[in-house]
XYZ file of N, CA, C and O in Angstrom:
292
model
N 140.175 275.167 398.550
C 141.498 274.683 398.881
C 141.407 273.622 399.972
O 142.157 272.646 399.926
N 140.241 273.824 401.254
C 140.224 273.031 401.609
C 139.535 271.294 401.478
O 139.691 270.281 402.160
N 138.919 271.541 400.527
C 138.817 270.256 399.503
C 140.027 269.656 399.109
O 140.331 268.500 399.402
N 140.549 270.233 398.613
C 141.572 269.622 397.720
C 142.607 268.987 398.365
O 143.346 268.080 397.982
N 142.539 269.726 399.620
C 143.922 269.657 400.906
C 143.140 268.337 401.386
O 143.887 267.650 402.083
N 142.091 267.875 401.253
C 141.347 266.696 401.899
C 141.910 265.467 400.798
O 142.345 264.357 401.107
N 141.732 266.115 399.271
C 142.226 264.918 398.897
C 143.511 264.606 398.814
O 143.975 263.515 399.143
N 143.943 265.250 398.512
C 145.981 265.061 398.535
C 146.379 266.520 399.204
O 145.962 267.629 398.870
N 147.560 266.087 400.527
C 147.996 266.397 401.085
C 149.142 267.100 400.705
O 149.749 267.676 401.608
N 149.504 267.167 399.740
C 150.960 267.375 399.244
C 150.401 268.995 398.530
O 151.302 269.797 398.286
N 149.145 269.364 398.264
C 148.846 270.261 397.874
C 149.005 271.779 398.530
O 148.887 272.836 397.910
N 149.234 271.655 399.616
C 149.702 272.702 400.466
C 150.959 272.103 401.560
O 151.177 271.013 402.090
N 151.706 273.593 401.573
C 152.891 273.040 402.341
C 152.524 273.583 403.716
O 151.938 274.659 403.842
N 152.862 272.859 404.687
C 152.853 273.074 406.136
C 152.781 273.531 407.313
O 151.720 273.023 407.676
N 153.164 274.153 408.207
C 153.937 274.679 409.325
C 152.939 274.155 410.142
O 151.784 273.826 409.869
N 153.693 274.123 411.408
C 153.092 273.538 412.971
C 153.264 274.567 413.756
O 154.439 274.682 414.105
N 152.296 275.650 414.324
C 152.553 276.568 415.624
C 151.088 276.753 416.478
O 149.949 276.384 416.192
N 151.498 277.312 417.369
C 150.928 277.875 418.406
C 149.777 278.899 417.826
O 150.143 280.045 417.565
N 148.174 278.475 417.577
C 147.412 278.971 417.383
C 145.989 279.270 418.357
O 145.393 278.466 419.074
N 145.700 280.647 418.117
C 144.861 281.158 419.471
C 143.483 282.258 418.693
O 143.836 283.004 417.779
N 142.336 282.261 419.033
C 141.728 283.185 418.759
C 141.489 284.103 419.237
O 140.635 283.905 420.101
N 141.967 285.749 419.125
C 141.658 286.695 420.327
C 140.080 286.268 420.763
O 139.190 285.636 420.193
N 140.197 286.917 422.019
C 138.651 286.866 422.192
C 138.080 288.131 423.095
O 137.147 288.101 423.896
N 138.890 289.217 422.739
C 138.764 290.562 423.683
C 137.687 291.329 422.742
O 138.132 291.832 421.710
N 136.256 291.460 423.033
C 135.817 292.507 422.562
C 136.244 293.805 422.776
O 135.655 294.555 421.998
N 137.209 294.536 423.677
C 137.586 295.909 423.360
C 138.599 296.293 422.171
O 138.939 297.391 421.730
N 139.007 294.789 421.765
C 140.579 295.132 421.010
C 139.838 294.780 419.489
O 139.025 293.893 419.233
N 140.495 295.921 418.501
C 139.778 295.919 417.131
C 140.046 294.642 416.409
O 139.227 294.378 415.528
N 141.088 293.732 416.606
C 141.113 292.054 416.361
C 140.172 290.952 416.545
O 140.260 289.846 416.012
N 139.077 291.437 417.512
C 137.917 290.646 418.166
C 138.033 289.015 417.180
O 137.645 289.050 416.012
N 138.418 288.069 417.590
C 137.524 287.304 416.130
C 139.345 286.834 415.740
O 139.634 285.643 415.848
N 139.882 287.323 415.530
C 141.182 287.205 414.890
C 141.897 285.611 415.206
O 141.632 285.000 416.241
N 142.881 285.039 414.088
C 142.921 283.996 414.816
C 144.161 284.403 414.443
O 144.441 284.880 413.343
N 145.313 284.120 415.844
C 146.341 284.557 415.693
C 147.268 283.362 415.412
O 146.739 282.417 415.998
N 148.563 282.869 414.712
C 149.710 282.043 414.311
C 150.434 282.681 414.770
O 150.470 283.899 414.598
N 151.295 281.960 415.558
C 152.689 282.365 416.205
C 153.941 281.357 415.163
O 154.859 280.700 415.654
N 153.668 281.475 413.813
C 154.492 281.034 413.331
C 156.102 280.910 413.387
O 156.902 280.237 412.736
N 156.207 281.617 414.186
C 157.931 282.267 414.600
C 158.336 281.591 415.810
O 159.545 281.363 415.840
N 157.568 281.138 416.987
C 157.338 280.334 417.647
C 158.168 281.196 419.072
O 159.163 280.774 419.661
N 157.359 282.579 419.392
C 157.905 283.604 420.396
C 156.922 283.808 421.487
O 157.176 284.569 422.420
N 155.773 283.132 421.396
C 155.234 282.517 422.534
C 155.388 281.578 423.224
O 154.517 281.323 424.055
N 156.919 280.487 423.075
C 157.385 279.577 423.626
C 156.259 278.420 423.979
O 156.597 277.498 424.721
N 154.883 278.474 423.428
C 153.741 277.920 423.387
C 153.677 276.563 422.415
O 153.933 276.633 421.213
N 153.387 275.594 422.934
C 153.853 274.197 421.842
C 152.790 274.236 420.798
O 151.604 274.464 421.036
N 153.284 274.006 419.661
C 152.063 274.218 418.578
C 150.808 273.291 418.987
O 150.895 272.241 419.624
N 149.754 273.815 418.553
C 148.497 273.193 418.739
C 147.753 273.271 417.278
O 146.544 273.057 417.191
N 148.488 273.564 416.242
C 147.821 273.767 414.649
C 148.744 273.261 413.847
O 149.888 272.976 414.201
N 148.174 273.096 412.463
C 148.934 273.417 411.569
C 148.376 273.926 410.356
O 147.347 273.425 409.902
N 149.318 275.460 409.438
C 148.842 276.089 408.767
C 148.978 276.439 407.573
O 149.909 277.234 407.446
N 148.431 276.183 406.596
C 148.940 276.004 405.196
C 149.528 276.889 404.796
O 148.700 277.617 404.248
N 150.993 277.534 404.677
C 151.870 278.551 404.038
C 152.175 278.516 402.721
O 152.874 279.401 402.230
N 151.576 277.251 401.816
C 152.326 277.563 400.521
C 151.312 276.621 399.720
O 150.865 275.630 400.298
N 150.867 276.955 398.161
C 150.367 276.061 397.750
C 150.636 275.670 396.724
O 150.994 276.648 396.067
N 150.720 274.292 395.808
C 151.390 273.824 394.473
C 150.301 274.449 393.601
O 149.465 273.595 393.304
N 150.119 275.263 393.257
C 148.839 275.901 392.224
C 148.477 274.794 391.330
O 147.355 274.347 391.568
N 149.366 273.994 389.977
C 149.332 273.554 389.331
C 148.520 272.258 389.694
O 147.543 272.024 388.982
N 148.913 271.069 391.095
C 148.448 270.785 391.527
C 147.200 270.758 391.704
O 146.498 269.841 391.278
N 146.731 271.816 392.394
C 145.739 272.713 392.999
C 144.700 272.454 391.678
O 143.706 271.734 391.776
N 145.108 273.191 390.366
C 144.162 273.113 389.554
C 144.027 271.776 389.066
O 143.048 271.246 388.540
N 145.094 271.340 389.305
C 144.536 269.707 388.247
C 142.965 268.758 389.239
O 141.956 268.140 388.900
N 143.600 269.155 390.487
C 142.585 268.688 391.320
C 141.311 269.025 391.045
O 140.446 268.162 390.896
N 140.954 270.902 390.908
C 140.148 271.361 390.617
C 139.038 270.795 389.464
O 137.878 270.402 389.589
N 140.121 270.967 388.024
C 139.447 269.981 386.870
C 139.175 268.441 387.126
O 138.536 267.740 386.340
N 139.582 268.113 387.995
C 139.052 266.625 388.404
C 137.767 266.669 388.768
O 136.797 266.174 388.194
N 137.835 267.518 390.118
C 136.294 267.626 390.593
C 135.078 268.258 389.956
O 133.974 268.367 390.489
N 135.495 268.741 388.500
C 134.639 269.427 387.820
C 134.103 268.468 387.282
O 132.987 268.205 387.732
N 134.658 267.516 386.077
C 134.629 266.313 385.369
C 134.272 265.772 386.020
O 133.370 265.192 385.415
N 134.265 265.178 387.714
C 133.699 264.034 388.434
C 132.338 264.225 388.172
O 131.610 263.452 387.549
N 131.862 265.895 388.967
C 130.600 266.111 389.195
C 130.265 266.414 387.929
O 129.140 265.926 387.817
N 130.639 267.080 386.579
C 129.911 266.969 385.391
C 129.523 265.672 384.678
O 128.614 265.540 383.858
N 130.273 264.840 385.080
C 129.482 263.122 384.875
C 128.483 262.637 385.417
O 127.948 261.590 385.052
N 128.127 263.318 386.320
C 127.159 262.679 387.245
C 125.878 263.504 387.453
O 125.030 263.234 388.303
N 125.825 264.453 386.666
C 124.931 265.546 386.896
C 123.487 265.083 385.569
O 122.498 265.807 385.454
């Protein structure tokens, strides 16, 4: 997906928030990357995160890059 999101943009839809990675080894999240999509950390976005994707899209892209690289192989 993130290929595809490289070639056309329109392939996933959006959002802009406030993104953080825990980094507490005592807490079972260790690693976690948290979205404040709701925006209740009053924190100015620093991301943006793909919430939605055009599938159809998605695959036509897919069969593109298949056909590119099966031509060339």
């Amino acid at each position: 997906l993130a290929v595809a999101f490289a070639m056309d943009e329109t392939v996933c839809g959006m959002v802009s928030c406030y993104s953080t990675v825990e980094d507490n080894a005592l807490l079972p999240n260790d690693g976690e990357t948290l979205c404040d999509i709701e925006g209740l950390s009053g924190k100015a976005p620093n991301s943006h995160v793909a919430m939605t994707t055009d599938n159809r899209k998605f695959k036509e892209l897919m069969v593109e890059m298949c056909r590119f690289f099966g031509s060339i192989a």
